[in-house]
Short mmCIF file of C-alpha atoms and ligand atoms in Angstrom, two decimals:
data_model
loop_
_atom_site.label_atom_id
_atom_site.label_comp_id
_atom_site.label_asym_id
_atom_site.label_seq_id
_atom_site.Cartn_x
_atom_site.Cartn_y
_atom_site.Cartn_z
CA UNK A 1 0.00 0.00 0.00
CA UNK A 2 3.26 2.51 0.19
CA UNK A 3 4.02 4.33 -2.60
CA UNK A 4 4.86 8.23 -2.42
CA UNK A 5 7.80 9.60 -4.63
CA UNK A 6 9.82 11.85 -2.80
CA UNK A 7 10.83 13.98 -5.60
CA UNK A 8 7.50 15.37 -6.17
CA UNK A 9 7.61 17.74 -3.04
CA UNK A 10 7.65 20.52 -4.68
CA UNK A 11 4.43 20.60 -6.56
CA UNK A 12 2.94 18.98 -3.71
CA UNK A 13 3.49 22.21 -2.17
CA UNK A 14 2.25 23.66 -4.86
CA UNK A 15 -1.04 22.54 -3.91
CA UNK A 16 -0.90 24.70 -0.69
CA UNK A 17 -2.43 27.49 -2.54
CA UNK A 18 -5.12 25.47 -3.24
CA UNK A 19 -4.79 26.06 -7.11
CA UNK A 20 -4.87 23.81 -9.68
CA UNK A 21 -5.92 20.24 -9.39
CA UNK A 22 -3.45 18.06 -9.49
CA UNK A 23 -5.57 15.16 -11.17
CA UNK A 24 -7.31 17.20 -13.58
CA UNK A 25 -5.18 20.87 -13.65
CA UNK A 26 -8.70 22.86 -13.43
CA UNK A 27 -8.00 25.72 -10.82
CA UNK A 28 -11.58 25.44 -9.94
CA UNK A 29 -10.72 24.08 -6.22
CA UNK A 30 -11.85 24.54 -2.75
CA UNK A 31 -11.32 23.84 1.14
CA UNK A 32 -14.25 21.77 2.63
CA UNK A 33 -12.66 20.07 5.07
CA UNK A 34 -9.86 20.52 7.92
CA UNK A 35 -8.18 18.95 10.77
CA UNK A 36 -4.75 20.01 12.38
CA UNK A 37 -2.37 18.11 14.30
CA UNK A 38 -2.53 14.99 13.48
CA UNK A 39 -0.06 12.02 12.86
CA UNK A 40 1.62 12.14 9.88
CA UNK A 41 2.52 8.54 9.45
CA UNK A 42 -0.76 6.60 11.10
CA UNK A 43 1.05 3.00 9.88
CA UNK A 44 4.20 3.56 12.22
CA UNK A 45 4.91 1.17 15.08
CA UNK A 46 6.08 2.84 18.14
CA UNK A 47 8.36 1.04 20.78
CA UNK A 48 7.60 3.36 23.42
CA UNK A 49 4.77 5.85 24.60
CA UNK A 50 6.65 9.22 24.27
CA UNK A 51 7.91 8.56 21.07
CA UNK A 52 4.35 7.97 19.93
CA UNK A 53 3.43 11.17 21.54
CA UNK A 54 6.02 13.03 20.03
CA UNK A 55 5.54 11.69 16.58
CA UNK A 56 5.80 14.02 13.49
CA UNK A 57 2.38 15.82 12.82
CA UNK A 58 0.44 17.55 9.95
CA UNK A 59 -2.32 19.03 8.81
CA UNK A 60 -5.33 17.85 6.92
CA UNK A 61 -6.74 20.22 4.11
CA UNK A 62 -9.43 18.46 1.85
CA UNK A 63 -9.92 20.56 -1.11
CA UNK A 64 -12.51 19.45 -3.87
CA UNK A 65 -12.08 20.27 -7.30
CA UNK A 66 -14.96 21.50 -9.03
CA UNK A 67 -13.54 20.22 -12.45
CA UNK A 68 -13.28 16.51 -12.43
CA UNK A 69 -14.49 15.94 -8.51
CA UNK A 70 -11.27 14.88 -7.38
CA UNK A 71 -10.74 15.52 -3.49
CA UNK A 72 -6.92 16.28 -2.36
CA UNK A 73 -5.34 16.89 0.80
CA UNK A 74 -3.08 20.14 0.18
CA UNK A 75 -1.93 19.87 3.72
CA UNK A 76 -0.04 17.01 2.49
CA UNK A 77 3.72 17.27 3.25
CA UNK A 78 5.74 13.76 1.68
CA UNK A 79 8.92 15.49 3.48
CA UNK A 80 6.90 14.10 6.83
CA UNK A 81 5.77 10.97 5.55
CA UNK A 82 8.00 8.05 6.27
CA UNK A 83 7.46 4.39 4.41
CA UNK A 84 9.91 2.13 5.75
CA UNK A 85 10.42 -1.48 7.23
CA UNK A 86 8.72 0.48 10.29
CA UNK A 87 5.84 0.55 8.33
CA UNK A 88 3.22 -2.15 9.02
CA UNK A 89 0.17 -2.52 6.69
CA UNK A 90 -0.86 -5.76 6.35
CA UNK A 91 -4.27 -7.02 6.54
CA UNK A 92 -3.35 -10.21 6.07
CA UNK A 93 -4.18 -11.81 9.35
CA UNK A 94 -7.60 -11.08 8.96
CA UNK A 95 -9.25 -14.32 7.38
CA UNK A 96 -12.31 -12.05 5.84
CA UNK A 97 -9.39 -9.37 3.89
CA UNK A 98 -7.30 -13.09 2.76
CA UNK A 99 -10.78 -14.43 1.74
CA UNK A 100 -11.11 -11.42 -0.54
CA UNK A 101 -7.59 -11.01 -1.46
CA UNK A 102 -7.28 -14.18 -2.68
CA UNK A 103 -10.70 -14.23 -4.78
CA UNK A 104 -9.68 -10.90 -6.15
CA UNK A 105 -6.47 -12.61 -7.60
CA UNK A 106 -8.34 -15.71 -8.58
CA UNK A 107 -10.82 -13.12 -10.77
CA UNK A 108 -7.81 -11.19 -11.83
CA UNK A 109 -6.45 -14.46 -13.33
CA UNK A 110 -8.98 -15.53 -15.03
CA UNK A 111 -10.26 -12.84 -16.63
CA UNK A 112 -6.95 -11.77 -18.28
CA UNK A 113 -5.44 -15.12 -18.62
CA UNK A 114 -2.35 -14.27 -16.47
CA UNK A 115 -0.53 -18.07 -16.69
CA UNK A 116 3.58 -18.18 -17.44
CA UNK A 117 3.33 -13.73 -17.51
CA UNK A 118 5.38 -11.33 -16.49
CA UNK A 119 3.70 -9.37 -13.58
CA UNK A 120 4.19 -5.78 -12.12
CA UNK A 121 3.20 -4.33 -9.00
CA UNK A 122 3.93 -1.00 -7.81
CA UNK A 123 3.60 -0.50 -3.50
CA UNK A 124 3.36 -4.22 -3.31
CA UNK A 125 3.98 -3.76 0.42
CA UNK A 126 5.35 -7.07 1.87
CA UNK A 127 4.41 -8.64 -1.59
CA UNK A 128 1.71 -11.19 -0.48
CA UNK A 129 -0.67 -10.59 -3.85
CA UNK A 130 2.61 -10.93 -6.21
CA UNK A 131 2.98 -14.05 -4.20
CA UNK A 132 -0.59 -15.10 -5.03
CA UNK A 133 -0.21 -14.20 -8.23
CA UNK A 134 2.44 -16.30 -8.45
CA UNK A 135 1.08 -19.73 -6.83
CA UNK A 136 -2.09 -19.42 -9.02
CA UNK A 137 -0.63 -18.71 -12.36
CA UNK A 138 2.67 -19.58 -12.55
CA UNK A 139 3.51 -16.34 -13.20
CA UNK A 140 6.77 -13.90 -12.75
CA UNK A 141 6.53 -11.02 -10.47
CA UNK A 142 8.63 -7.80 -9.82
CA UNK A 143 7.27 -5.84 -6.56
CA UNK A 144 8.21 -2.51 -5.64
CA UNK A 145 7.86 -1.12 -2.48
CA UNK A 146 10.48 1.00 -0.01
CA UNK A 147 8.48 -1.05 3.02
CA UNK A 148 9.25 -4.11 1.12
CA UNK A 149 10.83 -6.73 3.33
CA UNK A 150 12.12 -9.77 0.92
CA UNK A 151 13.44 -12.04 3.57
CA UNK A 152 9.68 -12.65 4.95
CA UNK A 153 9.03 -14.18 1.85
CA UNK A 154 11.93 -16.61 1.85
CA UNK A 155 10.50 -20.35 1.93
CA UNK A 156 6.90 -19.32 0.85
CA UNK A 157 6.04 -21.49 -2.02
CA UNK A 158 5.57 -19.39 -5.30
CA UNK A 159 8.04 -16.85 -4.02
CA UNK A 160 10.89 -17.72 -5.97
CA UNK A 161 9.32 -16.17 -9.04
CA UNK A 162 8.80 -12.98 -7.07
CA UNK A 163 11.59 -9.86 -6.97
CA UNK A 164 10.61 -7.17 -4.46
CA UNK A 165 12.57 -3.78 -4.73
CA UNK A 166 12.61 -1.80 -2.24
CA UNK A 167 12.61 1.54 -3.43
CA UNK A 168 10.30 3.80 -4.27
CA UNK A 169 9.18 3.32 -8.19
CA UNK A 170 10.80 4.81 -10.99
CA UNK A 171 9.77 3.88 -14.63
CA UNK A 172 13.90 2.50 -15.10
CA UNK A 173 12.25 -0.88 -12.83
CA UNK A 174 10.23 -1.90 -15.87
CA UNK A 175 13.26 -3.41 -17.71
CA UNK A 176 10.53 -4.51 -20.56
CA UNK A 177 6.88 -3.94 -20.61
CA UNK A 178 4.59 -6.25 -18.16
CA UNK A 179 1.33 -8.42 -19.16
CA UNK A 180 0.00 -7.21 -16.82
CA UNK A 181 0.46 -4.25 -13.68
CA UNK A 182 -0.86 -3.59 -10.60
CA UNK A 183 -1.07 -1.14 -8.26
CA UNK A 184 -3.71 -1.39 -5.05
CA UNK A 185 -4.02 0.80 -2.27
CA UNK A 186 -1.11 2.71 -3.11
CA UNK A 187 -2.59 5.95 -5.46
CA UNK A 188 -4.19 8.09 -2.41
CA UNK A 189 -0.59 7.90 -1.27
CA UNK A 190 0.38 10.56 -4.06
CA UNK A 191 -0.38 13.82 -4.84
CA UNK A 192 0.72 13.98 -8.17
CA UNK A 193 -1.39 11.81 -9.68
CA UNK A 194 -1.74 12.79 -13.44
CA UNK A 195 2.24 12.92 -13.35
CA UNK A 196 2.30 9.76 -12.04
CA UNK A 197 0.12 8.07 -14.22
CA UNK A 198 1.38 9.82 -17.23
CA UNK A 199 4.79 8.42 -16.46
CA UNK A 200 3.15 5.01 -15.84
CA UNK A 201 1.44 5.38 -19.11
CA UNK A 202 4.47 6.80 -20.96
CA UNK A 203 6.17 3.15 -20.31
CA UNK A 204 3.62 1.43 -22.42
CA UNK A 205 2.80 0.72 -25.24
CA UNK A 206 -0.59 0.20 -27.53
CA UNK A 207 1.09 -2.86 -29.03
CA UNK A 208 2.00 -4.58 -26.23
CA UNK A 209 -1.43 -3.96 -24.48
CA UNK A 210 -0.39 -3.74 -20.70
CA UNK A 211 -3.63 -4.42 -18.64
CA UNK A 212 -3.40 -1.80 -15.57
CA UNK A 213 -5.61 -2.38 -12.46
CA UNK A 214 -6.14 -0.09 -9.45
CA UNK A 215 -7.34 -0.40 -6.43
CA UNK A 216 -7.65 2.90 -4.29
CA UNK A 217 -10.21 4.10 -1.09
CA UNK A 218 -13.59 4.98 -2.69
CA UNK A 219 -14.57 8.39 -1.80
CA UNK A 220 -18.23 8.82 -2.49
CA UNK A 221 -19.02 5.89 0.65
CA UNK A 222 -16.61 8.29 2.68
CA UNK A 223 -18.42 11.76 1.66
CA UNK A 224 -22.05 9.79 1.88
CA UNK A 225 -21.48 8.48 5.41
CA UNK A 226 -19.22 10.80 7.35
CA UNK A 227 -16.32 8.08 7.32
CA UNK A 228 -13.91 10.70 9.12
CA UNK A 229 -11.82 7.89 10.16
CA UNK A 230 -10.70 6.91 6.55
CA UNK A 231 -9.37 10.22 6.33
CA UNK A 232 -5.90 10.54 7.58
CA UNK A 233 -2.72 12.52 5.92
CA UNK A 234 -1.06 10.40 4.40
CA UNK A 235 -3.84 9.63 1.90
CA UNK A 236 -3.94 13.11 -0.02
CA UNK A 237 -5.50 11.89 -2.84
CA UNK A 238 -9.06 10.75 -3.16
CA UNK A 239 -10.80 9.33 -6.08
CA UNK A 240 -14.83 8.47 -7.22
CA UNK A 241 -15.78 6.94 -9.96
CA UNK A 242 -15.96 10.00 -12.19
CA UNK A 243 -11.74 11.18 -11.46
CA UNK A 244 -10.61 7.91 -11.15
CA UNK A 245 -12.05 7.98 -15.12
CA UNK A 246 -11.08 11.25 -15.70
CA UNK A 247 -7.16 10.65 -14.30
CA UNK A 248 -6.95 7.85 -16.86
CA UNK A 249 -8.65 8.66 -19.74
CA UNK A 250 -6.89 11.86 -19.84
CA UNK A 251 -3.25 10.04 -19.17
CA UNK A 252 -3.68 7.89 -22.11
CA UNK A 253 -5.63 4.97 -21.65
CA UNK A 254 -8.51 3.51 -22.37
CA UNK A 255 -11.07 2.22 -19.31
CA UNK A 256 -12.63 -1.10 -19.58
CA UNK A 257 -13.79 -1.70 -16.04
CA UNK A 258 -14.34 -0.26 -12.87
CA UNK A 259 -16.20 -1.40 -9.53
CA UNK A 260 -16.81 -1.14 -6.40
CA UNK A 261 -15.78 -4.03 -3.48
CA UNK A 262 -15.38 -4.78 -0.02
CA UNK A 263 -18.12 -3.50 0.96
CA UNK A 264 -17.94 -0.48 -0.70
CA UNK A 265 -14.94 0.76 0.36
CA UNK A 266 -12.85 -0.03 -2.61
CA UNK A 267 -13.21 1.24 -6.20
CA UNK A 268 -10.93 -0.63 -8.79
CA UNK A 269 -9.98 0.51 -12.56
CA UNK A 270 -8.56 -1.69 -15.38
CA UNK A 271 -7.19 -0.05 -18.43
CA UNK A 272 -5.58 -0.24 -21.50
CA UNK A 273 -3.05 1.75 -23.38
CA UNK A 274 -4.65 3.77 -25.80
CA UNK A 275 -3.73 6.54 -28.29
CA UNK A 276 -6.63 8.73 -27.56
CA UNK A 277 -6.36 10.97 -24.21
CA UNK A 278 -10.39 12.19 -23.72
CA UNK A 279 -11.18 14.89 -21.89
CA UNK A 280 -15.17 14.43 -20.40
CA UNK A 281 -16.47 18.30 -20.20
CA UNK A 282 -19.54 18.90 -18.18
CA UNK A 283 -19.60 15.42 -16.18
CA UNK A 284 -22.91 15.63 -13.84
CA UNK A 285 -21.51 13.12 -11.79
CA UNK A 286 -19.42 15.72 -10.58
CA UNK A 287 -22.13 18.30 -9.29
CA UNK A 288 -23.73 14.65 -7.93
CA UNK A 289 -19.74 15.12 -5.42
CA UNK A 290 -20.17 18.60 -5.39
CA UNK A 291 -23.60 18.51 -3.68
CA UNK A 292 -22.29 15.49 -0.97
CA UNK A 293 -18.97 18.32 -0.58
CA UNK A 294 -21.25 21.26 0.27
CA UNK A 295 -23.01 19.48 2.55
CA UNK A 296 -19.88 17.28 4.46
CA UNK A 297 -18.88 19.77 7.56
CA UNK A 298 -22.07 19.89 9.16
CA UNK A 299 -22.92 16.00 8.34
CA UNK A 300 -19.47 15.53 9.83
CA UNK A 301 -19.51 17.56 12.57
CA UNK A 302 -22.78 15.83 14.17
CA UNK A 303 -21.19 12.16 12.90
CA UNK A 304 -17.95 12.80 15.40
CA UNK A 305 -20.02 13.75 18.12
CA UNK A 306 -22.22 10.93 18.01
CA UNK A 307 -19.08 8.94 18.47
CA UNK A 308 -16.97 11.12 21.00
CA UNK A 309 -20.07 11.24 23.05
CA UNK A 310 -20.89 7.23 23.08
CA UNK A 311 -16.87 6.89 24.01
CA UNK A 312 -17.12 9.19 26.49
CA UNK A 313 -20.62 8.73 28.20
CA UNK A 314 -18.73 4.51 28.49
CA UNK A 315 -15.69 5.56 29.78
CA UNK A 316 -17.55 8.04 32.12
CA UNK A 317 -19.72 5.01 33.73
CA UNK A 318 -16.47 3.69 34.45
CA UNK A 319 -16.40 1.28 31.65
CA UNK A 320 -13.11 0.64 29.62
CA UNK A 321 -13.11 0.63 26.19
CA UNK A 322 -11.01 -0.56 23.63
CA UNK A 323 -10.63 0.20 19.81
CA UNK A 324 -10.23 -2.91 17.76
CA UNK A 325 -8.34 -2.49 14.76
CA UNK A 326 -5.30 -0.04 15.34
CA UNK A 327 -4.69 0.68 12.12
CA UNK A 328 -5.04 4.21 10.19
CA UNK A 329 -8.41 4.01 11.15
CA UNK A 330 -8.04 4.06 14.51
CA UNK A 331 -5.10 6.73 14.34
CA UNK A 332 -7.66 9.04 12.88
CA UNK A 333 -10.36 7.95 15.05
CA UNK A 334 -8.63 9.13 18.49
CA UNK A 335 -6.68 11.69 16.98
CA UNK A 336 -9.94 13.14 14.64
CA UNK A 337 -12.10 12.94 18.25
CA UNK A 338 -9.52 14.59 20.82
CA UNK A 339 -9.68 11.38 22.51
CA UNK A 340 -6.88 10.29 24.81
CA UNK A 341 -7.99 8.91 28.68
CA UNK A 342 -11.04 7.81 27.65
CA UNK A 343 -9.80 4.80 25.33
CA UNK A 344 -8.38 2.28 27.49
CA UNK A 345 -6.14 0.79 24.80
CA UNK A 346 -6.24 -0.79 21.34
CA UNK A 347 -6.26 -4.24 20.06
CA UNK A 348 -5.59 -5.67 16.44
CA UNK A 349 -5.17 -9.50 15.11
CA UNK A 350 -1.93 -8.29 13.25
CA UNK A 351 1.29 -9.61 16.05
CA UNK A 352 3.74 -6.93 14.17
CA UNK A 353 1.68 -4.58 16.06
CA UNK A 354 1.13 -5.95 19.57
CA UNK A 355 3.26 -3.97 22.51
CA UNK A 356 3.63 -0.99 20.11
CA UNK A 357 2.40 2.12 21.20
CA UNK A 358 -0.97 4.46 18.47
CA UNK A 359 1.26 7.82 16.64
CA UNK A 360 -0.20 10.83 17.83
CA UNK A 361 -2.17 9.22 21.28
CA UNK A 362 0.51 6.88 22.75
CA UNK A 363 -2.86 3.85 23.55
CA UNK A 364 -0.94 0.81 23.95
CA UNK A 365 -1.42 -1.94 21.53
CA UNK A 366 -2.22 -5.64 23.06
CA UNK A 367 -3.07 -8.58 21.56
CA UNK A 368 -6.62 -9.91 21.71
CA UNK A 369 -6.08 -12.20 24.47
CA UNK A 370 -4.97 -9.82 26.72
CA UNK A 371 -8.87 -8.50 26.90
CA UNK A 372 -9.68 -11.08 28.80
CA UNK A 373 -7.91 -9.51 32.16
CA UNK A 374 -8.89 -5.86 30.62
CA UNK A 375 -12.47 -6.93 30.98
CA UNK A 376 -13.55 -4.41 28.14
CA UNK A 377 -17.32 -2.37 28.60
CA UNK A 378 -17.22 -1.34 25.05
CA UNK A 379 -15.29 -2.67 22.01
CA UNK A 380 -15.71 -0.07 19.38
CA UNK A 381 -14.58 -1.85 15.81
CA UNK A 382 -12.71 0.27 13.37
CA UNK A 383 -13.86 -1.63 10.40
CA UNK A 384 -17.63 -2.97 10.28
CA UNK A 385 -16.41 -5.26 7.43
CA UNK A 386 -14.62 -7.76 9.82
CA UNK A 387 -17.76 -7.23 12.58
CA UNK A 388 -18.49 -10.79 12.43
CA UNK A 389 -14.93 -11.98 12.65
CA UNK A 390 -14.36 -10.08 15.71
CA UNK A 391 -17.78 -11.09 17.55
CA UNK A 392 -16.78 -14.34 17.41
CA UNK A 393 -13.52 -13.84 18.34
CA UNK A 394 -15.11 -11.62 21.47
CA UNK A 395 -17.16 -14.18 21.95
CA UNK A 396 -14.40 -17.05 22.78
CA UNK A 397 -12.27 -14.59 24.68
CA UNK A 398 -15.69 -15.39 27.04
CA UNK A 399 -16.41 -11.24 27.34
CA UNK A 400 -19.69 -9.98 26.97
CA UNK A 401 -19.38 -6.57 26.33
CA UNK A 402 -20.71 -4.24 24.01
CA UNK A 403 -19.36 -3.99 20.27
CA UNK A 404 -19.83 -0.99 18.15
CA UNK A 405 -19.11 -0.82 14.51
CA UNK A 406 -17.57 2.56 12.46
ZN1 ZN B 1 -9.69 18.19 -11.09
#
């Protein structure tokens, strides 16, 4: 999922000014949205409390653009972003996010035929869907990635037909052009994003017929229902439909799908190289964003004090409550809220994290088990998608406390 290119600091500066639109260049943009002081890096782990506490902090600063509907964070500052072996992003211990995983590269290789090709994925974080990709298709992967740790995947069968790189990407690591290249969960990391896809594009060719797939955060779910916690700064870019369309179509290529999964909180492209570069005028899609936009503070507003309040009314009965999940989600959660005393600690199914300490709060992280002793009033879940998962899991810890789901 880590993917920001250094270099481009200083357009993404640029952006400050809230001027022109980095996916679209319209200068028709504006600030709807703002929150200061918060972590800049919500995926760091933490070996102690103070360092949490004093960990680097920005600003958020959505600004929509009025153009294509693309929403950017100009508060974004890459010099303060940090995506290292420190970083730790995997979902992978959840069985409902491998379920899915897996299916999606099941789908992806049948529906292009990817068996004995070459593969590409750019932010292929620890490189567990390269691996996939791999196992189910005999196929050859290159991963890029600076979090990218290559000796986890030592062993793993499939794996020796998998390179990961870690460094950031540069258009020199496609040596010759790929079947087939992927890039998930990595685009909201950077704010460039017609340069970046222009550069992607400008590696391609018609002939060859690359297939490109994305998978970023789908924005119209976040706008629609208030989801403050999926909006943290190291995501500055965030796409719909409509500029996910637009950033493509106008790079180069030519769309042939796009959906929404996981519950609605993904939206996925696939492309092809093409010689036309459209430009859609007058989208109405866009005034469809623009309308959800004008009315997003005040929605907001009451959405975060619903939640402060429930946290705080529990904590003030003398109930402890824990966050489950402590993931971005959470980071933006306690940091979006004020909340500090009142959260008891976190918990999260991923052992990387466990005795690590939340950026920006300091909450401890402990592994599931440890509820048991903590004897939790209130579990609030950071991701209603693995709500089942984690009742069950509740459930044989023997607690009986309340869950609430984001
Ligand atoms: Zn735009």
């Amino acid at each position: 999922m880590n993917f920001a290119d250094p270099t481009l600091s200083a357009q993404a500066q640029g952006h400050a000014a809230g001027t022109a639109c980095p996916n679209c260049g319209a200068g028709d943009t504006r600030l709807f949205y703002r929150v200061e002081g918060v972590p800049t890096n919500s995926c760091l782990l933490f070996e102690t409390r103070e360092e949490a506490l004093g960990c680097k902090r920005g600003e958020i600063s959505l600004h929509f653009c009025g153009g294509c509907g693309f929403i950017f964070n100009a508060g974004f500052d890459p010099d303060q972003t940090e995506y290292s072996d420190r970083y730790e992003e995997t979902q992978g211990f959840s069985p409902t996010f491998s379920r899915f995983h897996r299916n999606l590269a099941v789908e992806l290789v049948e529906r292009h035929g990817l068996r004995g090709r070459e593969v590409m994925e750019i932010g292929c974080g620890k490189g567990e869907f390269l691996v996939l990709l791999s196992q189910l298709g005999e196929n050859r992967g290159v991963g890029v990635d600076p979090s990218a740790i290559p000796e986890r995947l030592e062993g793993v069968p499939g794996a020796e037909r998998v390179r990961l790189i870690p460094e950031y990407f540069e258009p020199g690591h496609c040596r010759e052009e790929p079947d087939f290249l992927c890039c998930k969960m990595t685009l909201e990391h950077i704010p460039d994003t017609a340069d970046f896809i222009a550069t992607i594009r400008a590696g391609l060719t018609e002939a060859n017929g690359t297939v490109v797939f994305f998978q970023v955060p789908e924005t119209y779910r976040i706008l629609q229902q208030c989801a403050f916690e999926d909006i943290y700064h190291e995501h500055c870019s965030y796409f719909t439909e409509t500029s996910l369309r637009r950033l493509f179509e106008g790079c180069g290529f030519k769309v042939t799908r796009t959906a929404v999964e996981y519950d609605d909180q993904y939206l996925t492209i696939e492309a092809l190289p093409s010689a036309a570069r459209s430009r859609r005028e007058d989208d109405p899609s866009v005034s469809e964003i623009a309308e959800l936009v004008r009315t997003f503070p005040e929605r907001v507003a009451a959405h975060r004090d619903h939640w402060r309040a429930l946290v705080r009314d529990a904590s003030a009965a003398g109930r402890r409550v824990v966050l489950w999940g402590s993931g971005s989600k959470a980071v933006s959660f306690l940091t979006s809220l004020g909340l500090a005393g009142e959260v008891d600690c976190v918990t999260d199914i991923n052992p990387n994290r466990h005795h690590h300490f939340m950026p920006g709060t300091g909450h401890r992280i402990v592994p599931p088990d440890d509820l048991a002793a903590i004897e939790p009033g209130l579990i609030v879940v950071m991701n209603r998608i693995y709500k089942e998962e984690i009742a069950d899991h509740v459930r044989n810890l023997g607690l009986t406390c309340d869950i609430a789901c984001l």
